[in-house]
Amino acid sequence: MSRAIDGTKRKNRRVKLLKLAKGFKGDRKSNYKAAKDAVVKALDHSYVG
């Protein structure tokens, strides 16, 4: 039996994050690693309190 590496959970998590990066420029909207950093920073800056 083959080993499952890229499963549904992983894909869904990545797609969800890339949706949050919609509207960003360049790699920040399409490259997962760059988008992750950009989204975390954006959410950090959006917090008011």
Coordinates of C-alpha atoms in Angstrom, one line a residue, residues 12-13 18 24 27 30 49:
N12 CA -7.5 22.4 2.7
R13 CA -5.2 24.1 5.3
L18 CA -4.0 31.3 0.4
F24 CA -1.6 40.5 -1.8
D27 CA 4.6 35.7 -4.2
S30 CA 0.6 32.4 -4.5
G49 CA -6.9 46.2 21.5

